[in-house]
PDB file of C-alpha atoms in Angstrom:
ATOM      1  CA  ALA A 926      19.641 -45.047   0.691  1.00 66.00           C
ATOM      2  CA  THR A 927      16.642 -43.708   2.630  1.00 68.00           C
ATOM      3  CA  GLY A 928      18.957 -42.668   5.471  1.00 70.00           C
ATOM      4  CA  ILE A 929      21.190 -40.736   3.060  1.00 68.00           C
ATOM      5  CA  LEU A 930      18.111 -39.110   1.489  1.00 64.00           C
ATOM      6  CA  LEU A 931      16.732 -38.056   4.883  1.00 67.00           C
ATOM      7  CA  ALA A 932      20.084 -37.081   6.451  1.00 69.00           C
ATOM      8  CA  ARG A 933      20.084 -33.491   5.200  1.00 69.00           C
ATOM      9  CA  ALA A 934      16.685 -31.838   5.018  1.00 69.00           C
ATOM     10  CA  ASP A 935      18.176 -28.432   4.212  1.00 74.00           C
ATOM     11  CA  ARG A 936      19.546 -29.312   0.757  1.00 71.00           C
ATOM     12  CA  GLY A 937      19.255 -31.752  -2.086  1.00 72.00           C
ATOM     13  CA  THR A 938      16.187 -33.785  -2.936  1.00 73.00           C
ATOM     14  CA  LEU A 939      14.712 -33.711   0.557  1.00 77.00           C
ATOM     15  CA  ALA A 940      14.911 -29.900   0.645  1.00 81.00           C
ATOM     16  CA  ILE A 941      12.668 -29.816  -2.416  1.00 80.00           C
ATOM     17  CA  ILE A 942      10.261 -32.391  -0.999  1.00 81.00           C
ATOM     18  CA  VAL A 943       9.779 -30.630   2.361  1.00 80.00           C
ATOM     19  CA  SER A 944       9.667 -27.120   0.904  1.00 81.00           C
ATOM     20  CA  GLU A 945       6.457 -25.096   0.797  1.00 83.00           C
ATOM     21  CA  THR A 946       6.876 -24.475  -2.920  1.00 83.00           C
ATOM     22  CA  ALA A 947       4.832 -25.858  -5.785  1.00 82.00           C
ATOM     23  CA  ALA A 948       7.634 -28.327  -6.486  1.00 83.00           C
ATOM     24  CA  GLY A 949       7.527 -29.572  -2.898  1.00 84.00           C
ATOM     25  CA  MET A 950       3.756 -30.056  -3.004  1.00 84.00           C
ATOM     26  CA  LEU A 951       4.032 -31.874  -6.337  1.00 86.00           C
ATOM     27  CA  ALA A 952       6.764 -34.179  -5.013  1.00 85.00           C
ATOM     28  CA  ARG A 953       4.857 -34.968  -1.798  1.00 84.00           C
ATOM     29  CA  ARG A 954       1.771 -35.947  -3.781  1.00 85.00           C
ATOM     30  CA  LEU A 955       3.278 -37.843  -6.708  1.00 87.00           C
ATOM     31  CA  ILE A 956       6.321 -39.685  -5.306  1.00 87.00           C
ATOM     32  CA  PRO A 957       4.240 -41.825  -2.904  1.00 87.00           C
ATOM     33  CA  LEU A 958       1.801 -42.570  -5.734  1.00 88.00           C
ATOM     34  CA  ALA A 959       4.640 -43.507  -8.081  1.00 88.00           C
ATOM     35  CA  ILE A 960       5.883 -45.982  -5.458  1.00 88.00           C
ATOM     36  CA  LEU A 961       2.657 -47.321  -3.934  1.00 90.00           C
ATOM     37  CA  LEU A 962       0.355 -47.404  -6.957  1.00 90.00           C
ATOM     38  CA  PRO A 963       2.361 -50.058  -8.901  1.00 92.00           C
ATOM     39  CA  ILE A 964       2.634 -52.173  -5.742  1.00 92.00           C
ATOM     40  CA  LEU A 965      -1.128 -51.948  -5.108  1.00 93.00           C
ATOM     41  CA  ILE A 966      -2.035 -52.611  -8.744  1.00 92.00           C
ATOM     42  CA  GLY A 967       0.446 -55.537  -8.885  1.00 92.00           C
ATOM     43  CA  ALA A 968      -1.031 -57.096  -5.738  1.00 93.00           C
ATOM     44  CA  ILE A 969      -4.558 -56.783  -7.134  1.00 92.00           C
ATOM     45  CA  ARG A 970      -3.379 -58.241 -10.453  1.00 91.00           C
ATOM     46  CA  GLN A 971      -1.818 -61.265  -8.755  1.00 92.00           C
ATOM     47  CA  GLY A 972      -4.932 -61.862  -6.707  1.00 92.00           C
ATOM     48  CA  VAL A 973      -7.197 -61.660  -9.749  1.00 91.00           C
ATOM     49  CA  GLU A 974      -4.898 -63.908 -11.833  1.00 90.00           C
ATOM     50  CA  LYS A 975      -4.719 -66.506  -9.032  1.00 91.00           C
ATOM     51  CA  ALA A 976      -8.494 -66.447  -8.843  1.00 91.00           C
ATOM     52  CA  GLY A 977      -8.486 -67.221 -12.581  1.00 88.00           C
ATOM     53  CA  LEU A 978     -10.557 -64.228 -13.616  1.00 89.00           C
ATOM     54  CA  TYR A 979      -8.185 -63.366 -16.475  1.00 86.00           C
ATOM     55  CA  ASP A 980      -4.884 -64.552 -17.968  1.00 89.00           C
ATOM     56  CA  PRO A 981      -1.409 -62.962 -17.326  1.00 89.00           C
ATOM     57  CA  ALA A 982      -1.224 -61.207 -20.729  1.00 89.00           C
ATOM     58  CA  PHE A 983      -4.505 -59.390 -20.117  1.00 90.00           C
ATOM     59  CA  GLY A 984      -3.459 -58.741 -16.512  1.00 88.00           C
ATOM     60  CA  ALA A 985      -0.225 -57.030 -17.647  1.00 90.00           C
ATOM     61  CA  ALA A 986      -2.068 -54.831 -20.139  1.00 92.00           C
ATOM     62  CA  HIS A 987      -4.819 -54.057 -17.660  1.00 90.00           C
ATOM     63  CA  SER A 988      -2.296 -53.202 -14.898  1.00 90.00           C
ATOM     64  CA  ALA A 989      -0.321 -50.896 -17.172  1.00 91.00           C
ATOM     65  CA  THR A 990      -3.494 -49.149 -18.362  1.00 93.00           C
ATOM     66  CA  THR A 991      -4.851 -48.833 -14.811  1.00 91.00           C
ATOM     67  CA  PHE A 992      -1.545 -47.395 -13.596  1.00 91.00           C
ATOM     68  CA  MET A 993      -1.456 -44.867 -16.451  1.00 92.00           C
ATOM     69  CA  VAL A 994      -5.067 -43.769 -15.900  1.00 93.00           C
ATOM     70  CA  LEU A 995      -4.696 -43.460 -12.116  1.00 91.00           C
ATOM     71  CA  PHE A 996      -1.329 -41.733 -12.321  1.00 89.00           C
ATOM     72  CA  PHE A 997      -2.664 -39.360 -14.993  1.00 92.00           C
ATOM     73  CA  ALA A 998      -5.663 -38.570 -12.760  1.00 91.00           C
ATOM     74  CA  ALA A 999      -3.300 -37.881  -9.824  1.00 88.00           C
ATOM     75  CA  ILE A1000      -1.133 -35.626 -11.996  1.00 88.00           C
ATOM     76  CA  TRP A1001      -4.217 -33.784 -13.301  1.00 91.00           C
ATOM     77  CA  TRP A1002      -5.628 -33.325  -9.782  1.00 89.00           C
ATOM     78  CA  THR A1003      -2.276 -32.027  -8.486  1.00 86.00           C
ATOM     79  CA  THR A1004      -1.878 -29.754 -11.513  1.00 87.00           C
ATOM     80  CA  ARG A1005      -5.333 -28.241 -10.903  1.00 90.00           C
ATOM     81  CA  MET A1006      -4.446 -27.603  -7.268  1.00 87.00           C
ATOM     82  CA  LEU A1007      -1.172 -25.948  -8.302  1.00 84.00           C
ATOM     83  CA  PHE A1008      -2.977 -23.860 -10.905  1.00 88.00           C
ATOM     84  CA  HIS A1009      -5.489 -22.577  -8.347  1.00 89.00           C
ATOM     85  CA  SER A1010      -2.737 -21.971  -5.818  1.00 86.00           C
ATOM     86  CA  ASP A1011      -0.655 -20.011  -8.342  1.00 85.00           C
ATOM     87  CA  SER A1012      -3.732 -18.090  -9.525  1.00 90.00           C
ATOM     88  CA  ASP A1013      -4.513 -17.091  -5.932  1.00 91.00           C
ATOM     89  CA  ARG A1014      -0.885 -16.091  -5.387  1.00 89.00           C
ATOM     90  CA  ILE A1015      -0.867 -13.967  -8.551  1.00 93.00           C
ATOM     91  CA  VAL A1016      -4.098 -12.223  -7.546  1.00 95.00           C
ATOM     92  CA  ALA A1017      -2.739 -11.593  -4.042  1.00 94.00           C
ATOM     93  CA  GLU A1018       0.523 -10.220  -5.477  1.00 95.00           C
ATOM     94  CA  GLN A1019      -1.375  -7.914  -7.841  1.00 96.00           C
ATOM     95  CA  GLU A1020      -3.513  -6.686  -4.941  1.00 96.00           C
ATOM     96  CA  ARG A1021      -0.400  -6.077  -2.830  1.00 95.00           C
ATOM     97  CA  GLN A1022       1.213  -4.112  -5.671  1.00 96.00           C
ATOM     98  CA  LYS A1023      -1.998  -2.116  -6.136  1.00 96.00           C
ATOM     99  CA  GLN A1024      -2.040  -1.263  -2.423  1.00 96.00           C
ATOM    100  CA  GLU A1025       1.643  -0.271  -2.554  1.00 96.00           C
ATOM    101  CA  ARG A1026       0.901   2.048  -5.481  1.00 95.00           C
ATOM    102  CA  GLN A1027      -2.024   3.570  -3.592  1.00 95.00           C
ATOM    103  CA  VAL A1028       0.120   4.120  -0.483  1.00 95.00           C
ATOM    104  CA  HIS A1029       2.854   5.647  -2.640  1.00 95.00           C
ATOM    105  CA  GLN A1030       0.331   7.942  -4.341  1.00 95.00           C
ATOM    106  CA  LEU A1031      -1.101   8.968  -0.954  1.00 95.00           C
ATOM    107  CA  ASN A1032       2.404   9.750   0.296  1.00 95.00           C
ATOM    108  CA  ILE A1033       3.067  11.895  -2.774  1.00 95.00           C
ATOM    109  CA  GLU A1034      -0.245  13.718  -2.280  1.00 94.00           C
ATOM    110  CA  LYS A1035       0.483  14.202   1.422  1.00 93.00           C
ATOM    111  CA  MET A1036       3.925  15.636   0.683  1.00 94.00           C
ATOM    112  CA  ALA A1037       2.429  17.954  -1.932  1.00 93.00           C
ATOM    113  CA  ALA A1038      -0.264  19.098   0.501  1.00 89.00           C
ATOM    114  CA  GLU A1039       2.338  19.708   3.220  1.00 87.00           C
ATOM    115  CA  LYS A1040       4.489  21.664   0.771  1.00 91.00           C
ATOM    116  CA  ALA A1041       1.494  23.731  -0.348  1.00 88.00           C
ATOM    117  CA  ASN A1042       0.489  24.331   3.271  1.00 81.00           C
ATOM    118  CA  LYS A1043       4.014  25.489   4.144  1.00 82.00           C
ATOM    119  CA  ALA A1044       4.062  27.782   1.096  1.00 85.00           C
ATOM    120  CA  LYS A1045       0.714  29.227   2.190  1.00 81.00           C
ATOM    121  CA  ASP A1046       1.986  29.829   5.738  1.00 77.00           C
ATOM    122  CA  ASP A1047       5.170  31.450   4.424  1.00 80.00           C
ATOM    123  CA  PHE A1048       3.100  33.612   2.101  1.00 82.00           C
ATOM    124  CA  LEU A1049       0.817  34.697   4.951  1.00 77.00           C
ATOM    125  CA  ALA A1050       3.786  35.597   7.151  1.00 75.00           C
ATOM    126  CA  VAL A1051       5.463  37.655   4.400  1.00 80.00           C
ATOM    127  CA  LEU A1052       2.179  39.256   3.354  1.00 79.00           C
ATOM    128  CA  SER A1053       1.364  40.225   6.944  1.00 75.00           C
ATOM    129  CA  HIS A1054       4.707  41.927   7.423  1.00 76.00           C
ATOM    130  CA  GLU A1055       4.504  43.659   4.049  1.00 80.00           C
ATOM    131  CA  LEU A1056       1.001  44.943   4.790  1.00 78.00           C
ATOM    132  CA  ARG A1057       1.902  46.066   8.327  1.00 76.00           C
ATOM    133  CA  THR A1058       4.862  48.183   7.201  1.00 80.00           C
ATOM    134  CA  PRO A1059       2.944  50.824   5.175  1.00 82.00           C
ATOM    135  CA  LEU A1060       0.133  51.009   7.758  1.00 80.00           C
ATOM    136  CA  THR A1061       2.378  52.342  10.516  1.00 81.00           C
ATOM    137  CA  PRO A1062       3.044  55.739   8.885  1.00 84.00           C
ATOM    138  CA  ALA A1063      -0.591  55.982   7.737  1.00 82.00           C
ATOM    139  CA  LEU A1064      -1.788  55.393  11.313  1.00 79.00           C
ATOM    140  CA  ALA A1065       0.720  57.914  12.678  1.00 83.00           C
ATOM    141  CA  ALA A1066      -0.363  60.529  10.136  1.00 83.00           C
ATOM    142  CA  ALA A1067      -4.068  59.931  10.808  1.00 80.00           C
ATOM    143  CA  SER A1068      -3.505  60.163  14.592  1.00 80.00           C
ATOM    144  CA  TYR A1069      -1.459  63.344  14.163  1.00 81.00           C
ATOM    145  CA  LEU A1070      -4.117  64.964  11.980  1.00 81.00           C
ATOM    146  CA  ALA A1071      -6.934  63.930  14.346  1.00 77.00           C
ATOM    147  CA  GLN A1072      -5.223  65.813  17.211  1.00 79.00           C
ATOM    148  CA  HIS A1073      -5.120  69.149  15.358  1.00 76.00           C
ATOM    149  CA  GLN A1074      -7.774  71.533  16.539  1.00 74.00           C
ATOM    150  CA  ASP A1075      -7.670  73.732  13.449  1.00 79.00           C
ATOM    151  CA  LEU A1076      -9.344  71.078  11.204  1.00 77.00           C
ATOM    152  CA  SER A1077     -12.918  71.504  10.154  1.00 81.00           C
ATOM    153  CA  PRO A1078     -15.409  69.121  11.827  1.00 81.00           C
ATOM    154  CA  GLU A1079     -16.069  67.337   8.518  1.00 84.00           C
ATOM    155  CA  LEU A1080     -12.356  66.848   7.889  1.00 83.00           C
ATOM    156  CA  ARG A1081     -11.754  65.767  11.491  1.00 80.00           C
ATOM    157  CA  GLU A1082     -14.561  63.217  11.107  1.00 83.00           C
ATOM    158  CA  GLU A1083     -12.936  61.884   7.901  1.00 84.00           C
ATOM    159  CA  VAL A1084      -9.504  61.689   9.574  1.00 83.00           C
ATOM    160  CA  THR A1085     -11.051  59.867  12.552  1.00 84.00           C
ATOM    161  CA  ALA A1086     -12.701  57.376  10.157  1.00 86.00           C
ATOM    162  CA  ILE A1087      -9.377  56.896   8.353  1.00 86.00           C
ATOM    163  CA  ARG A1088      -7.604  56.334  11.682  1.00 83.00           C
ATOM    164  CA  ALA A1089     -10.290  53.805  12.798  1.00 87.00           C
ATOM    165  CA  SER A1090     -10.023  51.955   9.464  1.00 87.00           C
ATOM    166  CA  VAL A1091      -6.218  51.860   9.655  1.00 84.00           C
ATOM    167  CA  GLN A1092      -6.412  50.607  13.267  1.00 84.00           C
ATOM    168  CA  LEU A1093      -8.890  47.896  12.231  1.00 86.00           C
ATOM    169  CA  GLU A1094      -6.630  46.925   9.330  1.00 85.00           C
ATOM    170  CA  ALA A1095      -3.648  46.810  11.721  1.00 83.00           C
ATOM    171  CA  ARG A1096      -5.573  44.537  14.132  1.00 86.00           C
ATOM    172  CA  LEU A1097      -6.511  42.202  11.253  1.00 84.00           C
ATOM    173  CA  ILE A1098      -2.872  42.053  10.163  1.00 81.00           C
ATOM    174  CA  ASP A1099      -1.789  41.444  13.778  1.00 82.00           C
ATOM    175  CA  ASP A1100      -4.267  38.556  13.939  1.00 83.00           C
ATOM    176  CA  LEU A1101      -2.850  37.209  10.676  1.00 77.00           C
ATOM    177  CA  LEU A1102       0.682  37.467  12.071  1.00 78.00           C
ATOM    178  CA  ALA A1103      -0.403  35.704  15.264  1.00 81.00           C
ATOM    179  CA  TYR A1104      -2.019  32.961  13.198  1.00 77.00           C
ATOM    180  CA  SER A1105       1.128  32.430  11.122  1.00 73.00           C
ATOM    181  CA  ARG A1106       3.236  32.321  14.341  1.00 76.00           C
ATOM    182  CA  ILE A1107       0.900  29.700  15.844  1.00 80.00           C
ATOM    183  CA  ILE A1108       1.101  27.605  12.654  1.00 75.00           C
ATOM    184  CA  ARG A1109       4.910  27.797  12.597  1.00 70.00           C
ATOM    185  CA  GLU A1110       5.186  26.824  16.257  1.00 76.00           C
ATOM    186  CA  ALA A1111       2.780  23.909  15.724  1.00 77.00           C
ATOM    187  CA  GLN A1112       4.935  22.623  12.840  1.00 69.00           C
ATOM    188  CA  MET A1113       8.095  22.624  14.938  1.00 64.00           C
TER     189      MET A1113
END
């Protein structure tokens, strides 16, 4: 019978006993006690009865009570161990789920930040082009007017200031365009 029980460790009763589950731990602790405890208590009972310390009727009652108390204590001890093991497992599982939620939330925030960053870069590129377009004729007109000799010195000074401001604005927009190109190339 023991050979049949031990023949297949991957299924049946032995699979439960050797498993790392709560059932396996319970079986490994209680089955040997269920077998060995009555044998030990019976041997002690026979020795005490042969020594004449008490009669067989008291010995039977005492053996049964001793077995119940010891087996109950073993069950209680094993149950406490299983309770603590399950409590630790539940806490660990809750912590793992909490970490998964945090990672998921971070991924969502990262995707949102990347989307916002891309929208900002696209906006800068479009804005730069849209701002550059009207500056070209303004710069051409200011340069054309600055070259005319028939303008008064005050007006020529104003046109020169306008041309310098438009050129500065154009350089700023060129820098903005260069920045948006660098960002796009870095993202590729």
